[in-house]
Short mmCIF file of the C-alpha atoms (twelve columns), coordinates in Angstrom:
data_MODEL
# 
_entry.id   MODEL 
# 
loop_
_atom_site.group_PDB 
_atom_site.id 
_atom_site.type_symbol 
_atom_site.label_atom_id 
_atom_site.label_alt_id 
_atom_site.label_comp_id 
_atom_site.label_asym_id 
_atom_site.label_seq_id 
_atom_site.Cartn_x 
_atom_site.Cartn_y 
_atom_site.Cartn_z 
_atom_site.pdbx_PDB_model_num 
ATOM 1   C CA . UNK A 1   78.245 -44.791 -1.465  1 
ATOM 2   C CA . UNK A 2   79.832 -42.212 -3.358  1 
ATOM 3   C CA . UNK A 3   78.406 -43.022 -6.580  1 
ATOM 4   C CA . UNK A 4   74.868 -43.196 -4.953  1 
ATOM 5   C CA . UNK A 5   75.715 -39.476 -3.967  1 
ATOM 6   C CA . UNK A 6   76.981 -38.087 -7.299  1 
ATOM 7   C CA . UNK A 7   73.683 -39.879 -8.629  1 
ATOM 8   C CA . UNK A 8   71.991 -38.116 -6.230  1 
ATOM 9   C CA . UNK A 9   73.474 -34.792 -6.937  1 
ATOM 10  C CA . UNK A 10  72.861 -35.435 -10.785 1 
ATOM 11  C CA . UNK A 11  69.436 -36.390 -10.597 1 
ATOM 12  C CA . UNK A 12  68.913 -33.062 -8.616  1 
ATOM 13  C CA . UNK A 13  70.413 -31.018 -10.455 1 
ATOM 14  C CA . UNK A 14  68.979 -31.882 -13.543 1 
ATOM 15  C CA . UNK A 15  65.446 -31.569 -11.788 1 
ATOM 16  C CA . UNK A 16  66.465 -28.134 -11.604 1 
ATOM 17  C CA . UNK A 17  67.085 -27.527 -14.934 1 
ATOM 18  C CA . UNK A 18  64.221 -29.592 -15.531 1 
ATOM 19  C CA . UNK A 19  61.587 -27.574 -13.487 1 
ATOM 20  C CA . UNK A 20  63.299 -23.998 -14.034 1 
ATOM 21  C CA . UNK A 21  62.828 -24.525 -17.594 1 
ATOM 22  C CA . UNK A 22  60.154 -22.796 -19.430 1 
ATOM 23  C CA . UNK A 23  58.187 -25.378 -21.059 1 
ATOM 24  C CA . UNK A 24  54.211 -23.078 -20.881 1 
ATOM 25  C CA . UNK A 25  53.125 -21.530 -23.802 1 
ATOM 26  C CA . UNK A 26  53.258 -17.923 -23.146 1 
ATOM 27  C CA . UNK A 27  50.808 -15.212 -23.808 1 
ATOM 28  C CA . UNK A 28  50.593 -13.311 -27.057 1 
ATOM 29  C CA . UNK A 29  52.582 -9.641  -26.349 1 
ATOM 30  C CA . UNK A 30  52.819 -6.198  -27.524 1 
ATOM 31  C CA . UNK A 31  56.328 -5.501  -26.774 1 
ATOM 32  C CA . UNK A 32  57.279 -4.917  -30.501 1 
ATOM 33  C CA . UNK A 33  54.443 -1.672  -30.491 1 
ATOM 34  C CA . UNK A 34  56.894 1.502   -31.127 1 
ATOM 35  C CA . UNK A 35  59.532 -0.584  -32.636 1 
ATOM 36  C CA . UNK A 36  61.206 -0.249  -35.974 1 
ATOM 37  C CA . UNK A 37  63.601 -2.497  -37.900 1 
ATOM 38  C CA . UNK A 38  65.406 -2.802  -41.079 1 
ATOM 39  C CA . UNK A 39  67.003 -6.468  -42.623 1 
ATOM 40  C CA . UNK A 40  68.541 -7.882  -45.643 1 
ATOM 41  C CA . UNK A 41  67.426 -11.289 -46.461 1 
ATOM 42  C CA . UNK A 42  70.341 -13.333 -47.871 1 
ATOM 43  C CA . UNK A 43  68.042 -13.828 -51.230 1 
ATOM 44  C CA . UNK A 44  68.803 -9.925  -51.528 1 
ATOM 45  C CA . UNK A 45  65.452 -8.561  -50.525 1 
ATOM 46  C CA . UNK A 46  65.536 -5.449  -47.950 1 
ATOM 47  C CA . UNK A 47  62.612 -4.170  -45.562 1 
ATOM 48  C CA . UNK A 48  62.082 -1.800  -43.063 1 
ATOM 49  C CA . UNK A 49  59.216 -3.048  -41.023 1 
ATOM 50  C CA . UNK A 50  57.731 -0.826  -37.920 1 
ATOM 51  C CA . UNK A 51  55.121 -2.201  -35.095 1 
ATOM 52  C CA . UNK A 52  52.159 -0.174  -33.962 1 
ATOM 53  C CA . UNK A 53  49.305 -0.321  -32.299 1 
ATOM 54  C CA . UNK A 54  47.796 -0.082  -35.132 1 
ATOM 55  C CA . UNK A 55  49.685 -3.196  -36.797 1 
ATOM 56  C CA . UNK A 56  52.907 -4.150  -38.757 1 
ATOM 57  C CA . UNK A 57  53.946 -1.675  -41.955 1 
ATOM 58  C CA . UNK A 58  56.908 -2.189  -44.120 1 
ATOM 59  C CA . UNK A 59  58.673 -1.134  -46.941 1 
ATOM 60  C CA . UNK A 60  60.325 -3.446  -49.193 1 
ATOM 61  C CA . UNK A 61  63.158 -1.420  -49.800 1 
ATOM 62  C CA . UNK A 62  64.936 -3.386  -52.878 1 
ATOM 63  C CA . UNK A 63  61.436 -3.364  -54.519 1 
ATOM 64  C CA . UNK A 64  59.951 -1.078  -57.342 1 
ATOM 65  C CA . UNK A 65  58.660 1.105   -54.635 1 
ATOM 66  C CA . UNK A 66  61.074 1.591   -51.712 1 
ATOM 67  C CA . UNK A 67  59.300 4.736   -50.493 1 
ATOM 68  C CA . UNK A 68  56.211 3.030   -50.299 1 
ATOM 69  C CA . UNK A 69  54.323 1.489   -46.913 1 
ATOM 70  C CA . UNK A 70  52.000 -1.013  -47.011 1 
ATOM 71  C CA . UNK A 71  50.091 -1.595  -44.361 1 
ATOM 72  C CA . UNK A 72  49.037 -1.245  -41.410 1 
ATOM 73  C CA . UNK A 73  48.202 -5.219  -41.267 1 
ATOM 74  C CA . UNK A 74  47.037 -6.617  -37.944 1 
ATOM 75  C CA . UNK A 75  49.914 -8.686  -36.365 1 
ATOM 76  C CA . UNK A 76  50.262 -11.210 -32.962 1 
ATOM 77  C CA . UNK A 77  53.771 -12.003 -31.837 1 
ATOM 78  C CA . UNK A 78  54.881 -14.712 -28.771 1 
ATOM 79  C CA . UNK A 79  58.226 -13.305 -26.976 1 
ATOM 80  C CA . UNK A 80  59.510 -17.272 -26.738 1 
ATOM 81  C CA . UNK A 81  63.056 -16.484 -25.069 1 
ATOM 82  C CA . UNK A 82  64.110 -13.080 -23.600 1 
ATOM 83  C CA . UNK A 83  64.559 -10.645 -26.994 1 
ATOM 84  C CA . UNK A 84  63.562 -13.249 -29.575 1 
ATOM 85  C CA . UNK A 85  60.285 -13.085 -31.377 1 
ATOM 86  C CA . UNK A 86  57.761 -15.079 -33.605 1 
ATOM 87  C CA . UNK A 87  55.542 -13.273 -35.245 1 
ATOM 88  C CA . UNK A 88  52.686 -13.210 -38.089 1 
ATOM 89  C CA . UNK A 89  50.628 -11.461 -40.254 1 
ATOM 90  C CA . UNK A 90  48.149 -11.972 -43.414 1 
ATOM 91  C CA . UNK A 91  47.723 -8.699  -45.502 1 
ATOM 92  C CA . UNK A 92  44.273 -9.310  -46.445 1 
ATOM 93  C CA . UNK A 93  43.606 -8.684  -50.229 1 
ATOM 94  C CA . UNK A 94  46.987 -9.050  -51.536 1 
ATOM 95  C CA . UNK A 95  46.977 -12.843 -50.409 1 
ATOM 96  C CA . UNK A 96  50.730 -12.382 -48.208 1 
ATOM 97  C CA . UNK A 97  50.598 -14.448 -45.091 1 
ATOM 98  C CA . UNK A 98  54.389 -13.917 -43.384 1 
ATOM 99  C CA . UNK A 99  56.283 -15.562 -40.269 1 
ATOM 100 C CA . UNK A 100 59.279 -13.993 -38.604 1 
ATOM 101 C CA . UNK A 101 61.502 -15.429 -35.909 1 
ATOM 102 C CA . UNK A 102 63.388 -12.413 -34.964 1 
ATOM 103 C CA . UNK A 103 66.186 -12.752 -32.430 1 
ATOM 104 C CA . UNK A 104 67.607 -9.467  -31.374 1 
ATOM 105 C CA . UNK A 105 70.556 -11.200 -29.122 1 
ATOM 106 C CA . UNK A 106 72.365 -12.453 -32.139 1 
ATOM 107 C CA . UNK A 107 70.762 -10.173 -34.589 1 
ATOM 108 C CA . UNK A 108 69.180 -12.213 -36.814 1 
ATOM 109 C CA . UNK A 109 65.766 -12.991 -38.575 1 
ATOM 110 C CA . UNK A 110 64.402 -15.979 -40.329 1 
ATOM 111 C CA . UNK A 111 61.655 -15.569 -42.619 1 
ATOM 112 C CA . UNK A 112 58.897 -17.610 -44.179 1 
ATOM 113 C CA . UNK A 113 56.062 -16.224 -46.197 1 
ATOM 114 C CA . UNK A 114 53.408 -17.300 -49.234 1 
ATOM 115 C CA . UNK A 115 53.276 -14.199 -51.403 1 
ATOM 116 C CA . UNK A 116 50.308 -13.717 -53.019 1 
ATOM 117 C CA . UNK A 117 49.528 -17.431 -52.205 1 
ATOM 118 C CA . UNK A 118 51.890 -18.568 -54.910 1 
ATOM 119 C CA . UNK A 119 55.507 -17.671 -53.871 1 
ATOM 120 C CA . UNK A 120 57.074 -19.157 -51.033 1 
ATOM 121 C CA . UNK A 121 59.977 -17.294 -49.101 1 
ATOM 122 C CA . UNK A 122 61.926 -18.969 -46.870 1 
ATOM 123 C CA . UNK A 123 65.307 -17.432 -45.979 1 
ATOM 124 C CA . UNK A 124 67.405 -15.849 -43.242 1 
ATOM 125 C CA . UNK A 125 68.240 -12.110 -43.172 1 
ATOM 126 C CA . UNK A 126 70.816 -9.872  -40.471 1 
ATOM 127 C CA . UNK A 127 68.984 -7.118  -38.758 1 
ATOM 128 C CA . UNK A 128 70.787 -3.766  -39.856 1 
ATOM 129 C CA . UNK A 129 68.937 -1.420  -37.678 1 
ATOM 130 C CA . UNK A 130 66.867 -1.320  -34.695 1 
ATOM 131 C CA . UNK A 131 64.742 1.970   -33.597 1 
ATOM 132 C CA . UNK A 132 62.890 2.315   -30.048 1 
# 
């Protein structure tokens, strides 16, 4: 009898976790408008990258031009866990199609892009700097 009952009991509880889990596809957001970030990629690229309404801009700071923006490119983003992101965004005419998965709990990004639809990028970066 008392294993029926701790069968029970696990069954239930893990019919809980079952059901209270989020398992729908959610809704593309906007959350990311107004915000600004900077990373370093651990293949020693940098970027600051800001979301508008507009779209995404960034500056690849380690490149020839670090003052430069490019951009605004139009951007959709999924918020798949409380503060953690996947994002994307094509920048028509240069041929750049880029993924982020950017997790702002632990602070870090991973990255996957086709630059100039030759060069694949595929690395991890820590986020330096968040601005609201």
């Amino acid at each position: 009898m008392v294993y029926i009952k701790s069968l029970l009991a696990c069954v239930f509880i893990c019919s809980v976790f079952y059901v209270s889990a989020d398992d729908q596809l959610v809704e593309p957001t906007r959350k990311l408008d107004g915000t600004s970030i900077s990373y370093d990629y651990t293949s020693g690229r940098s970027y600051n990258v800001k979301f508008e309404k507009s779209g995404v801009s960034y500056r690849y700071l380690t490149g020839s031009k670090p003052e430069k923006w490019w951009g605004p490119f139009p951007y959709q983003a999924f918020e798949v866990e409380e503060a953690v992101f996947m994002l994307s965004w094509f920048e028509k005419g240069y041929g750049d199609y880029v993924t982020l998965l950017v997790n702002f709990n632990n602070r870090l990004i991973y990255g996957s892009a086709i630059i100039a639809g030759e060069e694949v990028h595929f690395h991890g970066a820590k986020l330096k700097e968040v601005v609201k």
